Coordinates of C-alpha atoms and ligand atoms in Angstrom, one line a residue:
X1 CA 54.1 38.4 -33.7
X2 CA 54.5 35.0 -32.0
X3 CA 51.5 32.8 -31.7
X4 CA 50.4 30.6 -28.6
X5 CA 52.2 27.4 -30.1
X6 CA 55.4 28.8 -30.5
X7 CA 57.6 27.3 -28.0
X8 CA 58.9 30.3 -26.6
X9 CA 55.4 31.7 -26.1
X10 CA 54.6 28.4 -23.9
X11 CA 57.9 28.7 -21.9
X12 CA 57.2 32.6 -20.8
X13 CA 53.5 30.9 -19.8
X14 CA 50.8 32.3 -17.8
X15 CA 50.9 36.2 -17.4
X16 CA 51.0 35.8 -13.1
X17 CA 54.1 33.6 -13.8
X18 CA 55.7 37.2 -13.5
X19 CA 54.9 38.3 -10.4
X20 CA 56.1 34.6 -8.6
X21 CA 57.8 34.9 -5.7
X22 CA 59.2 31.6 -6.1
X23 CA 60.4 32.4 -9.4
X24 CA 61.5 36.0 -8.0
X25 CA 63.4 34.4 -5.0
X26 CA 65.1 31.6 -7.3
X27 CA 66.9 34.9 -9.6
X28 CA 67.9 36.2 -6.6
X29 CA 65.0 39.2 -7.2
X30 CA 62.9 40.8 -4.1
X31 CA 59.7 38.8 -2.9
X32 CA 57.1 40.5 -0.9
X33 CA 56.8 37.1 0.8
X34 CA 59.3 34.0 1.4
X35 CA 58.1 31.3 -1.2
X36 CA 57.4 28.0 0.1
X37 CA 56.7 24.4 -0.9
X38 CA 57.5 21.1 0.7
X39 CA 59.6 18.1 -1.3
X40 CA 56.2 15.6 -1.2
X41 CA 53.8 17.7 -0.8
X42 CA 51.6 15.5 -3.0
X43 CA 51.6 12.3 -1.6
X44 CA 50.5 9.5 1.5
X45 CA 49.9 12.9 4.4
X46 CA 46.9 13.7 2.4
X47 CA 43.8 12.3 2.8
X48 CA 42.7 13.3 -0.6
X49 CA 45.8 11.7 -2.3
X50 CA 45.2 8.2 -0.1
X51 CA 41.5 8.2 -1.7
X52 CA 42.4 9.1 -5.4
X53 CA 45.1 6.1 -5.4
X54 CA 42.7 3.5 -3.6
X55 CA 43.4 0.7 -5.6
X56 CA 45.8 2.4 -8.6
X57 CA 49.3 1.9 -8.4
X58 CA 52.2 3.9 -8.0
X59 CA 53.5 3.5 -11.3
X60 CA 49.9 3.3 -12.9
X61 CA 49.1 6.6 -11.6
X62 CA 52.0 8.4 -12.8
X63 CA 50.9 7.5 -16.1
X64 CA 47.8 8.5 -15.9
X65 CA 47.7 12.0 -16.8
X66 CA 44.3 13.1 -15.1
X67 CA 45.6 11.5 -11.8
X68 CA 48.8 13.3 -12.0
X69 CA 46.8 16.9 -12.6
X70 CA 44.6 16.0 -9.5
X71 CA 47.4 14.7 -7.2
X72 CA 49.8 17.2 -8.5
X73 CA 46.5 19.9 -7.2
X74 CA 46.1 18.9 -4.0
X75 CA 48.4 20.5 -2.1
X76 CA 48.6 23.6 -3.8
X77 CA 44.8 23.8 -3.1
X78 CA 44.9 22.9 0.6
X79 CA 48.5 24.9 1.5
X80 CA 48.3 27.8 -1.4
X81 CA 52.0 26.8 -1.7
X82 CA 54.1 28.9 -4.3
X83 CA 54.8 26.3 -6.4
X84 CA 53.8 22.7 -7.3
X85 CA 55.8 20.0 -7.9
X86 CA 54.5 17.3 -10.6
X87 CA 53.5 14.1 -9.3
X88 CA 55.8 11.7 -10.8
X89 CA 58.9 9.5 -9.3
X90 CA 62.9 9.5 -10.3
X91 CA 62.1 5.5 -11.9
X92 CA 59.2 6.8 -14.4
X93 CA 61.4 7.6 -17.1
X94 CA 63.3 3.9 -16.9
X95 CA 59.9 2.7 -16.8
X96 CA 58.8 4.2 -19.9
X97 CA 61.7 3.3 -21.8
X98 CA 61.1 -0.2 -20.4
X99 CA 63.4 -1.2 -17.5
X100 CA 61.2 -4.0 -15.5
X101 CA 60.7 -1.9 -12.1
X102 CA 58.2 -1.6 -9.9
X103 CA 57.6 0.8 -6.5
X104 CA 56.6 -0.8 -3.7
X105 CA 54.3 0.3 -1.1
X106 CA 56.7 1.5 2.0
X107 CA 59.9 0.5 0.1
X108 CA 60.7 2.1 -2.5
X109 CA 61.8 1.2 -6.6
X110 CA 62.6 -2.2 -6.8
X111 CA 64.5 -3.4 -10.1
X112 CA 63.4 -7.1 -11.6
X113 CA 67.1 -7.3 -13.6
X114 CA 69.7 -5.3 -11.6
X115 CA 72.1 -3.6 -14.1
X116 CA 75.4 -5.5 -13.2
X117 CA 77.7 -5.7 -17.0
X118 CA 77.9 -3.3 -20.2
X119 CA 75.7 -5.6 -22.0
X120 CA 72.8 -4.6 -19.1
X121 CA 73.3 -1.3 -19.6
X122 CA 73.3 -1.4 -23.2
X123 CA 70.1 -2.9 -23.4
X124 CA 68.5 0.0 -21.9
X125 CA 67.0 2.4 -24.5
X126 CA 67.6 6.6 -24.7
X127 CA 64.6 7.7 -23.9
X128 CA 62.5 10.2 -26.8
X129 CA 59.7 12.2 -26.1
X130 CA 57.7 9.6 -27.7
X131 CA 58.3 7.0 -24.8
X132 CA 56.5 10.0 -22.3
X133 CA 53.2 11.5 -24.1
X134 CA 51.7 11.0 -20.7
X135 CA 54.4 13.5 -18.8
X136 CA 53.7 15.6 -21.9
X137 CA 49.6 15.8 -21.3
X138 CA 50.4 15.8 -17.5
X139 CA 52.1 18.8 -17.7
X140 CA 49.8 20.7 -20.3
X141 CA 47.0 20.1 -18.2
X142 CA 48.4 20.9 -15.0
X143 CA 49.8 23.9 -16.3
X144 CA 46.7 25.3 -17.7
X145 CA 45.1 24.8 -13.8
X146 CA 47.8 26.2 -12.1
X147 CA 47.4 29.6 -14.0
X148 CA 50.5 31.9 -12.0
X149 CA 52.0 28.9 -9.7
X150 CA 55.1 27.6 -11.3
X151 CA 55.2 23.7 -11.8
X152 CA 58.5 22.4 -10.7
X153 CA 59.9 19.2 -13.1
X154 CA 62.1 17.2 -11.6
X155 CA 64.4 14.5 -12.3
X156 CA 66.7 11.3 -10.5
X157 CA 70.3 12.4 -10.9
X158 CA 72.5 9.6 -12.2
X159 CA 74.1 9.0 -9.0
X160 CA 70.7 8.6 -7.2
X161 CA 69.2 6.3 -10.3
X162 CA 72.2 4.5 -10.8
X163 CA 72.2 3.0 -7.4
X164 CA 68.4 1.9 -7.6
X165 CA 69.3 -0.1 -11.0
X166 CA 72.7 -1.7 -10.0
X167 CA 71.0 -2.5 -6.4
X168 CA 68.4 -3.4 -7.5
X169 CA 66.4 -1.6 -4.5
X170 CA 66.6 1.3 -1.9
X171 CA 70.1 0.5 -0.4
X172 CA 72.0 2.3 2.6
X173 CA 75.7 1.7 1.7
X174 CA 75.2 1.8 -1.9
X175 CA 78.1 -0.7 -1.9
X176 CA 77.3 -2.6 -4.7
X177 CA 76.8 0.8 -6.7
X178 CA 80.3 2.0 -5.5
X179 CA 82.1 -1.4 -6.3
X180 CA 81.1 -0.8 -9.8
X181 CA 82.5 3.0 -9.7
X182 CA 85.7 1.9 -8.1
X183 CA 86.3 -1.4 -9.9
X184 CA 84.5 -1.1 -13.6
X185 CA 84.9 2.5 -14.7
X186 CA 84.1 1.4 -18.0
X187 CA 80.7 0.0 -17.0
X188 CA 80.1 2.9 -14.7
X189 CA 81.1 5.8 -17.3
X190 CA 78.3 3.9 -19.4
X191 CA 76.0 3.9 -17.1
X192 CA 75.8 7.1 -15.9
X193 CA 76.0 8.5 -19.2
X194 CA 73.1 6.4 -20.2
X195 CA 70.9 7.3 -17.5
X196 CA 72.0 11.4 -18.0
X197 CA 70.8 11.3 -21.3
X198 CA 67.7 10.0 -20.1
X199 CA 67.2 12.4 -17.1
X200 CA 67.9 15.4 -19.3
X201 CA 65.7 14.1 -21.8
X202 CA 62.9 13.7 -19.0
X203 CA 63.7 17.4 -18.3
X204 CA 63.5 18.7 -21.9
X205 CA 60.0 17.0 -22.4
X206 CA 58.8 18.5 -19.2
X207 CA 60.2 22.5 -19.6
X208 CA 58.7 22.0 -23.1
X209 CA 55.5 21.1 -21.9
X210 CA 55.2 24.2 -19.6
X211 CA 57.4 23.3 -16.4
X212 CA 58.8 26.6 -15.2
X213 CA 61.8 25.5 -12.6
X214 CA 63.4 21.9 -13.0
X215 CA 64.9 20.3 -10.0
X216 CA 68.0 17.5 -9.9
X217 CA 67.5 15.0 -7.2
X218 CA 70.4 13.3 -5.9
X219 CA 69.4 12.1 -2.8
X220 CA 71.9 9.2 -2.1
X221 CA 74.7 11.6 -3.2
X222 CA 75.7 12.7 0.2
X223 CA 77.1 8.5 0.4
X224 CA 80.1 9.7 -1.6
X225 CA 83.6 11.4 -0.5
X226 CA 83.9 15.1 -2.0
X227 CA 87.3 13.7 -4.5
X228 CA 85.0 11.1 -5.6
X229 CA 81.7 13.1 -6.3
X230 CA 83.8 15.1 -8.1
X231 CA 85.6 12.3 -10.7
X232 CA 82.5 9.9 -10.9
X233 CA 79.2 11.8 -10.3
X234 CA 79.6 15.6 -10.6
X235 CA 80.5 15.6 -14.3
X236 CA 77.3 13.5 -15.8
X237 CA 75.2 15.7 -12.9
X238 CA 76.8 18.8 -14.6
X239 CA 76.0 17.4 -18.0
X240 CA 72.1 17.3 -17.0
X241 CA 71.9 20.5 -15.3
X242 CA 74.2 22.2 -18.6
X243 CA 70.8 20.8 -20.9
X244 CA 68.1 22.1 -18.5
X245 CA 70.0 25.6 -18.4
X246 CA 69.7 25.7 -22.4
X247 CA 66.3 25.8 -21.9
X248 CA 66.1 28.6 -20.1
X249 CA 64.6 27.7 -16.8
X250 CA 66.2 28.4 -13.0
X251 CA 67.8 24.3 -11.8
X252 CA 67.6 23.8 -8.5
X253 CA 69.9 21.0 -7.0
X254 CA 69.1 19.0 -3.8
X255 CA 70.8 16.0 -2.2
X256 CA 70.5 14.8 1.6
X257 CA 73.7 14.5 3.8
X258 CA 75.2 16.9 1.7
X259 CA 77.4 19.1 3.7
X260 CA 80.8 17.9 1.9
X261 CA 79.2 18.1 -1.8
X262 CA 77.1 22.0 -1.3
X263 CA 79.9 24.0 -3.3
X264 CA 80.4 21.1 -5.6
X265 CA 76.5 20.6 -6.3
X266 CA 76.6 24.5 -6.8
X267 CA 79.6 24.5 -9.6
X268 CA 77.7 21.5 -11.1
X269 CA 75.6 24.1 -12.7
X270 CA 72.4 24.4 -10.1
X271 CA 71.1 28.4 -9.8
X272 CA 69.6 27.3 -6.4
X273 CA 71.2 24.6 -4.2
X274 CA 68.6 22.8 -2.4
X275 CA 70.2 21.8 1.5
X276 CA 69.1 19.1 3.4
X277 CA 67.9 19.6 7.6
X278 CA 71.3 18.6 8.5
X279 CA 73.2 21.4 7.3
X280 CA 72.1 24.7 8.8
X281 CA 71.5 27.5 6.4
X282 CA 73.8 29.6 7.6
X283 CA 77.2 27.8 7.3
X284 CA 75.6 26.5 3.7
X285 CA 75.3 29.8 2.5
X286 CA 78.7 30.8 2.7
X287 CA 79.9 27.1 0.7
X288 CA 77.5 28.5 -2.7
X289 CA 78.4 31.9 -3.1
X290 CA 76.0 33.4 -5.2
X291 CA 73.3 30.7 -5.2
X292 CA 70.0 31.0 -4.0
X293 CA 69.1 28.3 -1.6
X294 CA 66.2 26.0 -0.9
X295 CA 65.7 24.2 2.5
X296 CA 65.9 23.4 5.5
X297 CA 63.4 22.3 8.4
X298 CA 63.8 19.2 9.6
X299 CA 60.7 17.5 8.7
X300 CA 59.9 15.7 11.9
X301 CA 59.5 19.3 13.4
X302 CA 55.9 19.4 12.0
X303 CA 55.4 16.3 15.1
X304 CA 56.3 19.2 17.4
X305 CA 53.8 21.8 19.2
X306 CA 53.3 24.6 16.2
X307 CA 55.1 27.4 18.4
X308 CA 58.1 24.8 18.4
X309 CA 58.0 24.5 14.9
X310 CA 57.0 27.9 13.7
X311 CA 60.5 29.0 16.3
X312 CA 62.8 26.8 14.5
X313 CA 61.3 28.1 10.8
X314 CA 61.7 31.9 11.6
X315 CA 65.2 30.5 11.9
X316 CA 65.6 29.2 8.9
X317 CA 63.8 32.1 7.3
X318 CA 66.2 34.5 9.1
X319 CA 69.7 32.3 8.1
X320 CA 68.0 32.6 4.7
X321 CA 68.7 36.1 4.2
X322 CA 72.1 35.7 3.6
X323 CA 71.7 34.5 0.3
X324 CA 70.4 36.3 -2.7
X325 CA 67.2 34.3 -2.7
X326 CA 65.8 31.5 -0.5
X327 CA 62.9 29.5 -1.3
X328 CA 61.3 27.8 1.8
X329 CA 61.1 23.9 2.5
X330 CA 61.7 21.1 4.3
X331 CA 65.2 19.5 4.8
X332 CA 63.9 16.3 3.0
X333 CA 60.2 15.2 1.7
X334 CA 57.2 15.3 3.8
X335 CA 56.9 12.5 5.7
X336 CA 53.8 10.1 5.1
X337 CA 52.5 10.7 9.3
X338 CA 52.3 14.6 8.9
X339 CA 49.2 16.2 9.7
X340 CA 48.5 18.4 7.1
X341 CA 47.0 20.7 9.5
X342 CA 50.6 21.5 10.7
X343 CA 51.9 22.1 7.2
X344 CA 48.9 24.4 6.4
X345 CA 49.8 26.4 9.7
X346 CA 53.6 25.8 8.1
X347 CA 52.7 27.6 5.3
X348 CA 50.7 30.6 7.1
X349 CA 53.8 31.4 9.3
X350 CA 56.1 31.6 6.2
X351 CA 54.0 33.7 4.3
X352 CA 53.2 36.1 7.2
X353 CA 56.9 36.5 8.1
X354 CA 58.4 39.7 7.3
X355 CA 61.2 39.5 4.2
X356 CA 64.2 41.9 4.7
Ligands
CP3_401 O1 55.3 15.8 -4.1 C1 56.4 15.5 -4.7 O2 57.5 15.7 -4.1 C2 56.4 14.9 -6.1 C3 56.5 13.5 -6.2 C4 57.7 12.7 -6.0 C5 57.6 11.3 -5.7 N1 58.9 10.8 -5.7 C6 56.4 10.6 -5.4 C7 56.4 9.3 -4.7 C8 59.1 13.0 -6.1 C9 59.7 14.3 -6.4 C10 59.8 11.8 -5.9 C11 61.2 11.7 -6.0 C12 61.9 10.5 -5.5 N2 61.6 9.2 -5.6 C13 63.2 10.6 -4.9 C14 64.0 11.9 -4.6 C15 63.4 12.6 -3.5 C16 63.7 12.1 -2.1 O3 62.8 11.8 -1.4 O4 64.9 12.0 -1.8 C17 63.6 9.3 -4.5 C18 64.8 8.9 -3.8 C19 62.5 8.4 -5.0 C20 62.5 7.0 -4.8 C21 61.3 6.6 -4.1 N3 60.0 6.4 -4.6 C22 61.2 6.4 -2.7 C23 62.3 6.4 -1.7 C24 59.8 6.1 -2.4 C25 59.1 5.9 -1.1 C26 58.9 4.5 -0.7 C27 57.8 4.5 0.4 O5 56.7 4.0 0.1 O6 58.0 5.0 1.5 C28 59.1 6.2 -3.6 C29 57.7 6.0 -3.8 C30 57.0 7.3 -3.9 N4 57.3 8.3 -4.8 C31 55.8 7.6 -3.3 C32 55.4 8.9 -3.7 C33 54.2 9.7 -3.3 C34 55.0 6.8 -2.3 C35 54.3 5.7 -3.0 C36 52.8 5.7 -2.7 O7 52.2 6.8 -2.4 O8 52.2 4.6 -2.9

């Protein structure tokens, strides 16, 4: 008989884990309701957040494991979501292996020493579980309080991390990233390779702790032509997603601008492809045959009256059927003006709507 410790008895986790709809929808099994949960959920919108980081920093409080429990909380608590997301950022694990980085209030990770030459990125070190006890404890604890709602890890995808290092900062163009793709493939092979090991890493710490989902973000991937996703990004993408599917756990795969990449980010190796509120459902569905879907409403529809909003996510809901699972959310994260009052009524509607 296999005791609590073993590591397979911690991955199969809380008994109501069973009966998730998230979980259901994400292997494409029937849910008696939509799942939902909204990319920053946790975060500025919440009143509750804004007082437990008075006066901690970004950074500070993702190390802080009793922070990340509470913050990670909150909106489950308020929204009854169907899953939570831990309360962490894409930079962390570069921090902890010690890349001089900081996030800055309403701009983003900023990098003290962008990564320009192989010699930068050789000095960066693989991360080990040892560099992240605090993700570790974070997600024991929060685990233990979440009882049957999933907890979703999530990792930067090399793309999207690569071009905060070699920037430097949050960047539109990400030309300086791209020069180095087009013009030092050694440098860039390196690179991305370096911060894959580190994001699967970052995965395999998190699933072991209890996570039951993982998602890839590669936000800034939807800067890049399909030929060139495919030569320079896809394969160290595929490379993550290939360790987080030893594990065991579904891999959900999201970028913004996306609608070149979908089947691409699909072959990568994702088991739900997360689409951004560009792309409507129901001309993404057809691009990942097979794949459950996560998305899309555009999240400034939450600043419209609620019948507006709750009209355009019935849509969503209905384009969702199409695929063999579809796990509600926004088209990108919450931003930091919405009420929260509009998200709980979000929530409601999406729970209330009829599946099937
Ligand atoms: O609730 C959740 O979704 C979990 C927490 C989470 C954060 N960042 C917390 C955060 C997650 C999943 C991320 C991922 C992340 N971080 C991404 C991928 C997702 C996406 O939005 O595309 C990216 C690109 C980053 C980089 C980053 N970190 C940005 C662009 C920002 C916002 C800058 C700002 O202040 O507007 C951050 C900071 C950050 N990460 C905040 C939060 C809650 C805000 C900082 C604060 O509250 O002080």
């Amino acid at each position: 008989m296999s005791t609590p410790s073993t590591p397979a008895a911690s991955r199969s986790g809380h008994p109501g884990l069973a009966s998730s709809p998230f979980l259901a929808a994400v292997r494409g099994e029937p849910v008696d309701h939509t799942p939902v949960w909204f990319m920053r959920q946790a975060g500025r919108s919440l009143p509750e957040y804004r007082k437990v980081r008075e006066g901690v920093g970004m950074l500070e409080s993702c190390m802080d494991p009793d922070l990340v429990v509470e913050i990670t909380l909150q909106p489950v608590r308020r929204y009854g979501v169907d899953a939570a997301i831990f309360f962490s950022d894409i930079v962390l694990p570069l921090k902890a292996v010690g890349v001089d980085l900081d996030i800055k209030p309403g701009v983003g990770p900023v990098v003290a020493e962008p990564v320009r030459t192989l010699a930068d990125v050789e000095r960066i070190p693989d991360l080990t579980p040892e560099h992240v006890g605090f993700i570790t404890q974070a997600v024991q604890g929060l685990v233990g309080e979440l009882g049957g709602t999933p907890l979703i890890g999530f990792a930067g995808a090399p793309f999207t991390v690569a071009s905060y290092l070699v920037e430097g900062g949050p960047s539109k163009e990400h030309a300086r990233t791209k020069a180095m793709m087009f013009g030092a493939p050694d440098v860039w092979d390196a690179l991305m390779r370096k911060i894959a090991g580190i994001a699967a890493t970052y995965l395999e710490v998190q699933v072991a702790a209890g996570a039951s989902a993982v998602q890839l973000f590669d936000s800034w991937a939807g800067a890049l032509t399909p030929a060139d996703y495919t030569e320079h990004v896809m394969p160290h993408s595929a490379g993550v997603l290939a360790r987080a599917g030893a594990l065991g756990v579904p891999r959900i795969h999201f970028g913004v601008g996306t609608a070149n990449l979908l089947t691409l980010m699909g072959e990568a190796g994702a088991d739900v492809v997360g689409v951004d509120w560009r792309t409507p459902l129901d001309r993404a569905i057809p691009l990942v045959p097979g794949k459950a879907v996560q998305g899309n409403l555009d999240p400034t529809l939450v600043f419209a009256p609620t019948e507006v909003m709750t009209a355009r996510a019935a849509q969503v809901i209905e384009a969702g059927r199409a695929a063999p699972g579809h796990v509600f959310n926004l088209g990108h994260g919450v931003l930091p003006s919405t009420d929260p009052d509009q998200l709980a009524r979000l929530t409601d509607f999406v729970h209330a709507y009829p599946v099937g």
